CSV table of C-alpha atoms and ligand atoms in Angstrom, one decimal:
chain,number,residue,atom,x,y,z
O,672,MET,CA,175.4,181.6,153.5
O,673,ASN,CA,172.7,179.4,152.1
O,674,ILE,CA,175.1,176.5,152.0
O,675,ARG,CA,175.8,177.0,155.7
O,676,ASP,CA,172.0,177.2,156.4
O,677,SER,CA,171.3,174.0,154.5
O,678,GLU,CA,174.0,172.3,156.5
O,679,PHE,CA,172.6,173.7,159.7
O,680,VAL,CA,169.2,172.3,158.9
O,681,MET,CA,170.6,168.9,157.8
O,682,GLY,CA,172.6,168.7,161.1
O,683,LEU,CA,169.5,169.6,163.1
O,684,LEU,CA,167.5,166.9,161.4
O,685,ILE,CA,170.2,164.3,161.8
O,686,ASP,CA,170.5,165.1,165.5
O,687,ASN,CA,166.7,164.6,165.7
O,688,GLY,CA,166.8,161.1,164.3
O,689,PHE,CA,166.3,161.7,160.6
O,690,THR,CA,168.8,160.3,158.1
O,691,ARG,CA,170.0,161.8,154.8
O,692,ALA,CA,168.4,160.2,151.7
O,693,GLU,CA,170.5,159.2,148.7
O,694,SER,CA,168.3,161.1,146.3
O,695,ALA,CA,165.1,163.1,146.1
O,696,GLU,CA,163.3,160.1,144.6
O,697,LYS,CA,164.1,158.0,147.7
O,698,ALA,CA,163.4,160.8,150.2
O,699,ASP,CA,160.3,161.0,152.5
O,700,ILE,CA,161.0,164.7,153.1
O,701,ILE,CA,162.2,167.2,150.5
O,702,LEU,CA,163.2,170.7,151.7
O,703,PHE,CA,164.0,173.5,149.2
O,704,ASN,CA,166.3,176.1,150.7
O,705,SER,CA,165.7,179.3,148.7
O,706,CYS,CA,167.4,182.6,147.9
O,707,SER,CA,165.3,185.6,146.9
O,708,VAL,CA,168.0,188.1,146.1
O,709,ARG,CA,167.3,187.9,142.4
O,710,GLU,CA,164.0,187.2,140.6
O,711,HIS,CA,165.3,184.6,138.3
O,712,ALA,CA,166.3,182.3,141.2
O,713,GLU,CA,162.8,182.6,142.7
O,714,ASP,CA,161.2,181.8,139.3
O,715,ARG,CA,163.3,178.6,138.9
O,716,LEU,CA,162.6,177.5,142.4
O,717,ILE,CA,158.8,177.9,141.9
O,718,SER,CA,158.8,175.8,138.8
O,719,ASN,CA,161.1,173.1,140.5
O,720,ILE,CA,158.6,172.8,143.4
O,721,ALA,CA,155.6,172.7,141.0
O,722,ASP,CA,157.3,169.8,139.1
O,723,LEU,CA,156.8,167.6,142.2
O,724,LYS,CA,153.0,167.6,141.7
O,725,LEU,CA,153.0,164.1,140.1
O,726,GLU,CA,155.4,162.7,142.6
O,727,LYS,CA,153.2,163.9,145.4
O,728,LYS,CA,150.1,162.3,143.8
O,729,LYS,CA,152.0,159.0,143.6
O,730,ARG,CA,153.3,159.3,147.2
O,731,PRO,CA,150.8,161.3,149.2
O,732,ARG,CA,152.9,160.9,152.4
O,733,LEU,CA,155.8,162.8,150.9
O,734,VAL,CA,156.5,166.0,152.9
O,735,ILE,CA,157.6,169.0,150.9
O,736,GLY,CA,158.9,172.1,152.5
O,737,LEU,CA,160.1,175.5,151.4
O,738,ILE,CA,162.7,177.1,153.7
O,739,GLY,CA,165.0,180.2,153.4
O,740,CYS,CA,164.3,183.7,152.2
O,741,THR,CA,161.6,183.0,149.6
O,742,ALA,CA,159.5,181.4,152.4
O,743,GLN,CA,160.0,184.5,154.5
O,744,ASN,CA,159.2,186.8,151.5
O,745,HIS,CA,156.0,185.2,150.4
O,746,LYS,CA,154.8,183.5,153.6
O,747,SER,CA,151.5,181.7,153.4
O,748,LYS,CA,151.0,183.0,149.8
O,749,MET,CA,153.4,180.2,148.8
O,750,LEU,CA,150.9,177.6,150.1
O,751,GLU,CA,148.2,179.0,147.8
O,752,ARG,CA,150.6,179.2,144.8
O,753,LEU,CA,152.1,175.8,145.4
O,754,PRO,CA,149.6,173.4,146.9
O,755,VAL,CA,152.2,170.6,147.0
O,756,LEU,CA,153.9,172.4,149.9
O,757,ASP,CA,153.4,171.2,153.4
O,758,ILE,CA,155.8,173.5,155.1
O,759,VAL,CA,156.8,177.2,154.6
O,760,CYS,CA,159.5,178.1,157.1
O,761,GLY,CA,161.5,181.4,157.2
O,762,PRO,CA,165.3,181.5,158.1
O,763,GLY,CA,164.6,182.6,161.7
O,764,ASN,CA,162.3,179.6,162.3
O,765,GLU,CA,164.5,176.9,160.9
O,766,SER,CA,165.5,175.7,164.4
O,767,ASP,CA,161.9,174.5,164.8
O,768,LEU,CA,161.9,172.3,161.7
O,769,PRO,CA,162.3,168.9,163.4
O,770,ARG,CA,159.2,169.6,165.4
O,771,MET,CA,157.3,171.0,162.5
O,772,ILE,CA,158.1,168.0,160.3
O,773,LYS,CA,157.0,165.6,163.0
O,774,ASP,CA,153.7,167.5,163.4
O,775,VAL,CA,153.1,167.4,159.7
O,776,LEU,CA,153.8,163.7,159.5
O,777,LYS,CA,151.4,163.2,162.4
O,778,ASP,CA,148.5,165.5,161.5
O,779,ARG,CA,149.0,165.9,157.7
O,780,CYS,CA,148.2,169.6,158.0
O,781,SER,CA,150.3,172.3,156.3
O,782,MET,CA,152.3,174.8,158.4
O,783,VAL,CA,153.7,178.3,158.0
O,784,ALA,CA,156.4,179.6,160.4
O,785,VAL,CA,157.8,183.0,159.6
O,786,ASP,CA,157.5,185.0,162.9
O,787,LYS,CA,161.1,184.8,164.1
O,788,VAL,CA,162.7,186.9,161.4
O,789,ASP,CA,164.5,189.1,164.0
O,790,ASP,CA,165.4,186.4,166.5
O,791,LYS,CA,168.9,185.3,167.3
O,792,ARG,CA,169.4,181.7,166.2
O,793,PRO,CA,169.8,179.5,169.3
O,794,GLU,CA,173.3,178.1,169.9
O,795,LEU,CA,172.4,174.6,168.8
O,796,PHE,CA,175.6,173.6,167.1
O,797,PRO,CA,174.6,170.5,165.1
O,798,SER,CA,178.1,169.0,164.5
O,799,TYR,CA,177.2,168.0,161.0
O,800,ARG,CA,179.3,169.6,158.3
O,801,GLU,CA,179.5,168.9,154.6
O,802,ASN,CA,183.2,169.3,154.3
O,803,LYS,CA,185.8,167.6,156.6
O,804,PHE,CA,188.5,170.3,156.6
O,805,LYS,CA,186.8,173.6,155.6
O,806,ALA,CA,183.9,175.1,157.5
O,807,PHE,CA,181.6,178.1,157.2
O,808,VAL,CA,180.9,179.9,160.5
O,809,SER,CA,178.1,182.4,160.8
O,810,ILE,CA,179.1,185.5,162.9
O,811,GLY,CA,175.8,187.2,162.6
O,812,GLU,CA,172.5,187.4,160.8
O,813,GLY,CA,170.4,190.0,159.2
O,814,CYS,CA,171.3,193.4,157.7
O,815,ASP,CA,170.4,197.0,158.6
O,816,ASN,CA,171.9,198.6,155.5
O,817,TYR,CA,168.8,198.8,153.3
O,818,CYS,CA,170.6,199.1,150.0
O,819,SER,CA,167.7,200.2,147.9
O,820,TYR,CA,167.8,197.2,145.5
O,821,CYS,CA,168.2,194.5,148.2
O,822,ILE,CA,165.6,192.3,149.8
O,823,VAL,CA,167.9,190.9,152.5
O,824,PRO,CA,166.9,193.3,155.3
O,825,TYR,CA,163.3,192.4,154.8
O,826,VAL,CA,163.7,188.6,154.8
O,827,ARG,CA,166.7,188.2,157.2
O,828,GLY,CA,165.6,190.8,159.7
O,829,ARG,CA,167.6,193.3,161.8
O,830,GLU,CA,171.3,192.8,162.1
O,831,ARG,CA,172.4,190.9,165.1
O,832,SER,CA,175.9,189.8,165.9
O,833,ARG,CA,176.6,186.4,167.5
O,834,ASP,CA,178.5,186.6,170.8
O,835,ILE,CA,182.2,186.4,170.4
O,836,GLU,CA,182.5,183.6,173.0
O,837,ASP,CA,180.1,181.5,171.0
O,838,ILE,CA,181.9,181.9,167.8
O,839,VAL,CA,185.3,181.2,169.4
O,840,ARG,CA,183.8,178.1,171.0
O,841,GLU,CA,182.5,176.9,167.6
O,842,VAL,CA,185.9,177.4,165.9
O,843,ASN,CA,187.7,175.7,168.8
O,844,ASP,CA,185.4,172.8,168.4
O,845,LEU,CA,186.1,172.7,164.6
O,846,ALA,CA,189.9,172.9,165.2
O,847,GLY,CA,189.6,170.0,167.6
O,848,ARG,CA,187.9,168.0,164.9
O,849,GLY,CA,190.7,168.6,162.4
O,850,TYR,CA,189.3,171.6,160.5
O,851,LYS,CA,192.0,173.7,158.8
O,852,GLU,CA,190.0,176.6,157.3
O,853,VAL,CA,187.1,178.7,158.5
O,854,THR,CA,185.1,181.2,156.5
O,855,LEU,CA,183.4,183.7,158.7
O,856,LEU,CA,180.0,184.7,157.3
O,857,GLY,CA,177.9,187.8,157.7
O,858,GLN,CA,176.0,190.2,155.3
O,859,ASN,CA,178.4,192.9,156.5
O,860,VAL,CA,181.3,191.4,158.6
O,861,ASN,CA,182.7,194.9,159.2
O,862,SER,CA,179.8,195.9,161.3
O,863,TYR,CA,180.3,192.9,163.6
O,864,LYS,CA,179.7,194.4,167.1
O,865,GLY,CA,181.6,191.9,169.2
O,866,SER,CA,181.0,190.9,172.8
O,867,ARG,CA,177.6,191.1,174.5
O,868,VAL,CA,177.1,194.9,174.0
O,869,GLN,CA,174.6,195.4,171.3
O,870,GLY,CA,171.9,197.9,170.2
O,871,PRO,CA,172.3,201.7,170.0
O,872,GLY,CA,175.5,203.1,171.4
O,873,SER,CA,177.4,200.0,170.4
O,874,ARG,CA,178.7,201.7,167.2
O,875,LYS,CA,181.9,202.5,168.9
O,876,ASN,CA,182.8,198.9,168.6
O,877,ILE,CA,182.4,198.8,164.9
O,878,LYS,CA,186.0,199.7,164.0
O,879,THR,CA,187.5,197.1,166.4
O,880,GLY,CA,184.8,194.4,166.9
O,881,PHE,CA,185.6,192.4,163.8
O,882,ALA,CA,189.4,192.9,164.1
O,883,GLU,CA,189.1,191.6,167.7
O,884,LEU,CA,187.2,188.6,166.6
O,885,LEU,CA,189.9,187.9,163.9
O,886,GLN,CA,192.6,188.2,166.5
O,887,LYS,CA,190.9,185.6,168.8
O,888,ILE,CA,190.3,183.2,166.0
O,889,ASN,CA,193.9,183.6,164.8
O,890,GLY,CA,195.0,182.3,168.1
O,891,ILE,CA,193.2,179.0,167.8
O,892,LYS,CA,195.6,176.1,167.4
O,893,GLY,CA,195.0,173.9,164.4
O,894,ILE,CA,193.2,176.5,162.3
O,895,GLU,CA,195.5,177.4,159.4
O,896,ARG,CA,193.4,179.7,157.3
O,897,ILE,CA,190.8,182.3,158.1
O,898,ARG,CA,188.5,183.8,155.4
O,899,PHE,CA,185.6,186.2,155.7
O,900,MET,CA,182.8,187.7,153.7
O,901,THR,CA,181.1,190.1,152.9
O,902,SER,CA,182.8,193.4,153.7
O,903,HIS,CA,180.8,196.6,153.1
O,904,PRO,CA,182.9,199.5,151.8
O,905,LYS,CA,181.1,202.0,154.1
O,906,ASP,CA,182.3,200.1,157.2
O,907,ALA,CA,185.6,198.8,156.0
O,908,HIS,CA,188.6,200.5,157.7
O,909,VAL,CA,192.3,200.4,157.7
O,910,GLU,CA,192.0,198.5,161.0
O,911,LEU,CA,190.8,195.5,159.0
O,912,PHE,CA,193.7,195.7,156.6
O,913,LYS,CA,196.2,196.0,159.4
O,914,ALA,CA,194.7,192.8,161.0
O,915,MET,CA,195.1,191.1,157.6
O,916,ARG,CA,198.7,192.2,157.6
O,917,ASP,CA,199.5,191.3,161.2
O,918,LEU,CA,197.6,188.0,161.7
O,919,ASP,CA,199.3,185.2,159.9
O,920,LYS,CA,196.2,183.0,159.3
O,921,ILE,CA,194.0,185.5,157.6
O,922,CYS,CA,194.0,184.8,153.9
O,923,GLU,CA,195.0,187.7,151.6
O,924,HIS,CA,191.6,188.0,149.9
O,925,LEU,CA,189.1,190.8,150.2
O,926,HIS,CA,185.6,190.6,148.8
O,927,LEU,CA,184.5,194.2,148.6
O,928,PRO,CA,181.3,194.7,146.5
O,929,ILE,CA,181.3,198.0,144.7
O,930,GLN,CA,177.9,197.5,142.8
O,931,SER,CA,178.4,200.5,140.6
O,932,GLY,CA,181.2,202.9,139.7
O,933,SER,CA,178.9,205.9,139.3
O,934,ASP,CA,178.4,208.2,142.2
O,935,ARG,CA,174.9,209.0,141.0
O,936,ILE,CA,173.9,205.3,141.0
O,937,LEU,CA,175.6,204.6,144.3
O,938,LYS,CA,173.5,207.3,145.8
O,939,LEU,CA,170.3,205.8,144.4
O,940,MET,CA,171.4,202.5,145.7
O,941,ASN,CA,171.8,203.9,149.2
O,942,ARG,CA,175.3,202.4,149.5
O,943,ASN,CA,176.6,205.3,151.6
O,944,TYR,CA,180.0,205.6,150.0
O,945,ALA,CA,181.3,207.3,146.9
O,946,ARG,CA,183.6,206.0,144.2
O,947,ALA,CA,186.5,208.0,145.6
O,948,LYS,CA,186.2,206.4,149.0
O,949,TYR,CA,186.1,203.0,147.5
O,950,LEU,CA,189.2,203.7,145.4
O,951,LYS,CA,191.0,205.0,148.6
O,952,LEU,CA,190.1,201.8,150.4
O,953,VAL,CA,191.5,199.7,147.6
O,954,GLU,CA,194.7,201.8,147.7
O,955,GLU,CA,195.1,201.2,151.4
O,956,TYR,CA,194.3,197.5,151.1
O,957,LYS,CA,197.0,197.2,148.4
O,958,LYS,CA,199.4,199.0,150.6
O,959,PHE,CA,198.8,197.0,153.8
O,960,VAL,CA,198.3,193.6,152.0
O,961,PRO,CA,200.7,193.6,149.1
O,962,GLY,CA,200.0,190.7,146.8
O,963,GLY,CA,196.4,190.3,148.2
O,964,SER,CA,193.5,189.6,145.8
O,965,ILE,CA,190.3,191.7,145.6
O,966,THR,CA,187.0,190.6,144.2
O,967,THR,CA,183.6,192.4,143.9
O,968,ASP,CA,179.9,192.3,143.0
O,969,ILE,CA,178.5,194.5,140.3
O,970,ILE,CA,174.9,195.2,139.3
O,971,ALA,CA,174.3,196.1,135.6
O,972,GLY,CA,171.2,198.0,134.6
O,973,PHE,CA,170.0,199.6,137.8
O,974,PRO,CA,167.0,202.0,137.1
O,975,SER,CA,168.1,205.0,135.1
O,976,GLU,CA,171.7,203.7,134.6
O,977,SER,CA,173.0,205.7,131.6
O,978,ASP,CA,175.8,204.9,129.2
O,979,ARG,CA,177.9,207.4,131.2
O,980,ASP,CA,177.1,205.7,134.5
O,981,PHE,CA,177.9,202.3,133.0
O,982,ASN,CA,181.2,203.6,131.7
O,983,ASP,CA,182.1,204.8,135.2
O,984,THR,CA,181.7,201.2,136.3
O,985,VAL,CA,183.9,200.0,133.4
O,986,ASP,CA,186.6,202.5,134.2
O,987,LEU,CA,186.5,201.6,137.9
O,988,MET,CA,186.9,197.9,137.1
O,989,LYS,CA,190.0,198.7,134.9
O,990,GLU,CA,191.4,201.0,137.6
O,991,VAL,CA,191.1,198.6,140.4
O,992,GLY,CA,192.0,195.5,138.4
O,993,PHE,CA,189.8,193.1,140.3
O,994,ASP,CA,190.9,189.4,140.5
O,995,GLY,CA,187.2,188.4,140.0
O,996,ALA,CA,183.8,189.9,139.9
O,997,PHE,CA,180.3,188.5,140.3
O,998,THR,CA,178.1,190.4,137.9
O,999,PHE,CA,174.3,190.5,138.0
O,1000,LYS,CA,171.5,192.0,135.9
O,1001,TYR,CA,169.4,194.3,138.1
O,1002,SER,CA,166.0,192.8,139.1
O,1003,SER,CA,163.3,194.6,141.0
O,1004,ARG,CA,162.7,193.0,144.4
O,1005,PRO,CA,159.8,194.6,146.3
O,1006,PRO,CA,159.5,195.6,149.1
O,1007,ALA,CA,163.1,196.8,148.5
O,1008,ARG,CA,162.8,200.5,147.8
O,1009,SER,CA,164.2,200.6,144.3
O,1010,ALA,CA,161.1,198.7,143.2
O,1011,GLU,CA,159.4,202.1,143.3
O,1012,LEU,CA,161.8,203.4,140.6
O,1013,ILE,CA,160.9,202.7,136.9
O,1014,ASP,CA,162.9,199.7,135.8
O,1015,ASP,CA,163.7,201.5,132.6
O,1016,VAL,CA,166.9,199.8,131.3
O,1017,SER,CA,165.6,197.3,128.8
O,1018,GLU,CA,166.3,193.6,129.2
O,1019,ALA,CA,168.4,193.7,126.0
O,1020,LEU,CA,170.6,196.5,127.3
O,1021,LYS,CA,171.0,194.9,130.7
O,1022,GLN,CA,172.1,191.7,129.0
O,1023,GLU,CA,174.5,193.6,126.7
O,1024,ARG,CA,176.0,195.5,129.7
O,1025,LEU,CA,176.3,192.3,131.7
O,1026,GLU,CA,178.2,190.6,128.9
O,1027,MET,CA,180.5,193.5,128.4
O,1028,LEU,CA,181.4,193.4,132.1
O,1029,MET,CA,182.0,189.7,132.0
O,1030,VAL,CA,184.2,189.9,128.9
O,1031,LEU,CA,186.2,192.7,130.5
O,1032,GLN,CA,186.5,190.9,133.8
O,1033,ARG,CA,187.8,187.7,132.1
O,1034,GLU,CA,190.6,189.7,130.6
O,1035,ILE,CA,191.5,191.5,133.8
O,1036,SER,CA,191.3,188.2,135.8
O,1037,ARG,CA,193.7,186.5,133.3
O,1038,LYS,CA,196.1,189.4,133.6
O,1039,ARG,CA,196.0,189.3,137.4
O,1040,ASN,CA,196.5,185.6,137.3
O,1041,GLU,CA,199.5,186.0,135.0
O,1042,GLU,CA,201.3,187.8,137.8
O,1043,THR,CA,201.4,184.5,139.7
O,1044,CYS,CA,203.3,182.7,136.9
O,1045,GLY,CA,206.6,181.3,138.2
O,1046,LYS,CA,205.6,181.9,141.8
O,1047,ILE,CA,205.2,179.2,144.5
O,1048,VAL,CA,201.8,179.4,146.2
O,1049,GLN,CA,200.3,177.5,149.1
O,1050,VAL,CA,197.2,175.5,148.2
O,1051,LEU,CA,194.7,173.7,150.4
O,1052,VAL,CA,193.7,170.6,148.4
O,1053,ASP,CA,190.0,170.2,147.8
O,1054,GLY,CA,190.3,166.9,146.0
O,1055,PRO,CA,190.1,165.7,142.4
O,1056,SER,CA,189.2,168.6,140.1
O,1057,GLU,CA,185.6,168.4,139.0
O,1058,ARG,CA,186.4,169.2,135.4
O,1059,GLN,CA,189.6,167.2,135.2
O,1060,PRO,CA,189.3,164.4,137.7
O,1061,SER,CA,192.8,163.1,137.0
O,1062,LEU,CA,194.2,166.4,138.5
O,1063,LEU,CA,193.8,167.8,142.0
O,1064,SER,CA,192.3,171.2,142.7
O,1065,GLY,CA,192.5,173.5,145.6
O,1066,ARG,CA,192.5,177.2,146.6
O,1067,THR,CA,195.4,179.5,147.1
O,1068,ARG,CA,195.3,181.9,150.1
O,1069,THR,CA,194.2,184.5,147.6
O,1070,ASN,CA,191.2,182.2,146.8
O,1071,LYS,CA,192.3,181.3,143.3
O,1072,ASN,CA,191.3,177.9,142.0
O,1073,THR,CA,194.5,175.9,141.2
O,1074,ILE,CA,194.9,172.6,139.5
O,1075,PHE,CA,198.0,170.3,139.5
O,1076,GLN,CA,199.0,166.6,139.4
O,1077,GLY,CA,199.1,164.7,142.7
O,1078,PRO,CA,197.7,161.8,144.7
O,1079,LYS,CA,194.1,161.9,146.0
O,1080,LYS,CA,195.3,161.3,149.5
O,1081,LEU,CA,196.5,164.9,149.7
O,1082,THR,CA,192.9,166.0,150.0
O,1083,GLY,CA,192.6,168.4,153.0
O,1084,LYS,CA,196.3,169.0,153.1
O,1085,LEU,CA,198.3,172.2,152.5
O,1086,VAL,CA,200.8,171.9,149.6
O,1087,GLU,CA,203.1,174.2,147.7
O,1088,VAL,CA,202.5,174.6,144.0
O,1089,LYS,CA,204.6,176.4,141.4
O,1090,ILE,CA,202.4,178.1,138.9
O,1091,GLU,CA,203.3,177.4,135.3
O,1092,SER,CA,200.3,178.8,133.3
O,1093,VAL,CA,197.0,180.5,133.9
O,1094,LYS,CA,193.4,180.8,132.6
O,1095,PRO,CA,190.9,183.6,133.7
O,1096,HIS,CA,189.5,181.4,136.5
O,1097,THR,CA,192.3,178.9,137.1
O,1098,LEU,CA,196.0,178.6,137.9
O,1099,ILE,CA,197.8,175.6,136.6
O,1100,GLY,CA,201.0,174.4,138.3
O,1101,ARG,CA,203.2,171.6,139.6
O,1102,MET,CA,203.7,170.6,143.2
O,1103,THR,CA,207.2,171.5,144.6
Q,654,SAH,N1,175.6,191.4,152.0
Q,654,SAH,C1,176.3,191.2,150.8
Q,654,SAH,C2,175.6,190.3,149.8
Q,654,SAH,C3,174.3,190.7,149.3
Q,654,SAH,S1,173.5,189.7,148.1
Q,654,SAH,C4,176.7,192.6,150.2
Q,654,SAH,O1,176.3,193.6,150.7
Q,654,SAH,O2,177.5,192.5,149.3
Q,654,SAH,C5,174.8,189.4,146.9
Q,654,SAH,C6,174.8,190.3,145.7
Q,654,SAH,O3,173.6,190.2,145.0
Q,654,SAH,C7,174.9,191.8,146.0
Q,654,SAH,O4,176.2,192.2,146.3
Q,654,SAH,C8,174.4,192.4,144.7
Q,654,SAH,O5,175.5,192.6,143.8
Q,654,SAH,C9,173.5,191.4,144.2
Q,654,SAH,N2,172.1,191.8,144.3
Q,654,SAH,C10,171.4,192.1,145.4
Q,654,SAH,N3,170.1,192.5,145.1
Q,654,SAH,C11,170.0,192.5,143.7
Q,654,SAH,C12,169.0,192.8,142.8
Q,654,SAH,N4,167.8,193.3,143.2
Q,654,SAH,N5,169.3,192.7,141.5
Q,654,SAH,C13,170.5,192.3,141.1
Q,654,SAH,N6,171.5,191.9,141.9
Q,654,SAH,C14,171.3,192.1,143.2
Q,655,SF4,FE1,171.7,193.7,150.9
Q,655,SF4,FE2,173.1,196.0,151.2
Q,655,SF4,FE3,172.6,194.4,153.3
Q,655,SF4,FE4,174.3,193.5,151.4
Q,655,SF4,S1,174.6,195.3,152.7
Q,655,SF4,S2,172.7,192.4,152.4
Q,655,SF4,S3,173.4,194.4,149.6
Q,655,SF4,S4,171.1,195.6,152.1
C-alpha cells in the first residue's frame, strides 16, 4: 500500500511539472513516506530524517517533507521533534502536496496538513507507475475493524470503498497500456462494498461486493493475472473462493492473516473470529482452490501471551501448512486499545518466540515448495534476479518467487518453467 502511495505522490508531482531526481543528494525536495504500524519502523524513520540536519544547513532551500501514517499519527508534534521538516502531510491530504510544496518554496514557512483523514481520495489518476507490466490498484482506504493492536483505523480513517466504475476504468486504462497483472489493495478487501451504495445498510453487499468487482476485472481484455490483499478472516466467505475457482485470471494465492492461534488472544486482539472458524475457512479454500497457496501474518508476544497461547499458534501453523508467513514482534501503538494492556512479554521472550516461528515457517515453506518439484508452472518474468543477476526471476500464480535461466528480453512476459529444486523462499527451474 505504501509503495502505491509513493507512486501516486510521485505521479502527482510529475504531472505538476516536477521531475524525479537521481538521488537524495541531487534532490531539491525529499519526501519520506512513512508507516506507523510498528514502533521500530517509526524510530528508524525519525533518525533518518534527523540525519538530514547537516545537509539542510548546507542547502537551506532544500524542502523536506514527511508524508504517510506517521505524519497523521504525530501531526504538528513532528515539526517540534524534527525542525528540519518543512511539511507534515497525512495520507488523506497527499493530493494537495504539489500546492503545498509550491507554497513552501515561495514563502519558506512550514506546513501541516492532516485534516482529510476520512476523505475519499479524488480520482486523479496520475498515469505514472513504477513497473511497466504489474500495477497496484487501490480499491478502498481506511479500516473500521479496530483490531486492538493496530493503529491503521486512527491514521487511515474510516473505511471507504472506491466506486466500482472508477476501479474498472483504472484497470481498463492499465490494460490499454500493456499491463498484465493487477494487485487490488485494501486493508480488508472482503468488506469492499461495491457500487455507489455506502454507509449503514450497505452490509448486505459485503458477501458479493468484492466478488462482483473481481468478476468485472476478470472480463478486462489484456489483464492476465489478478491478485488481491488483504483478506480478513471475519469477512472472508466461500463466495470469494468460488470466484477464485471460476474466474480464470484470479491467481491461486490467499493472504489471510491469522495473527494468533489462541482463541483467548484473538479475543483480546478484537479479531472477531475464532481459531475453528479460521481452520474451516482454510479447509474450504483448499477444497475450492486445490493447489492454491496460503500465506499469513502472525504477531508474537501480544500482552499476556502465555506459553500455551504461543503453542496454539505453533500448532495452527503446522496444521494449516502456510506457504509463507510474515511474523512480527508485538509493539504497543497508542492510541490503539492494546496500548492500555501491560506489555508484559519481555523483549527477550518476544524475540525467542519470533525466531521459533521463523524457523518453523522456513521448514514448512520448504516442504510446501517441494510439492511443486517436477511440475510446470506459469511465471510472469520480473527481470534479472536481484541475488543472481545471470538468472531471471518471476512469480508463479501462487506468488512463489522462481528463478531460471533465460534472456532479459523476456521481462514482462509469461513463461512456463519446470521446477527442478526448491529453497524455503525460492523455486528453481528450467524454461520449457
Ligand atoms: N489490514 C491488514 C494489514 C494490517 S498491518 C490486515 O488486517 O491484515 C500488517 C500486519 O502488521 C498485521 O497483519 C499485523 O500482523 C502486523 N501488526 C499490526 N499492528 C502491529 C503491532 N502493534 N505490533 C506488531 N505487529 C503489528
Ligand atoms: Fe489493522 Fe485490523 Fe484493520 Fe488490518 S483489519 S488494518 S490489522 S485494524
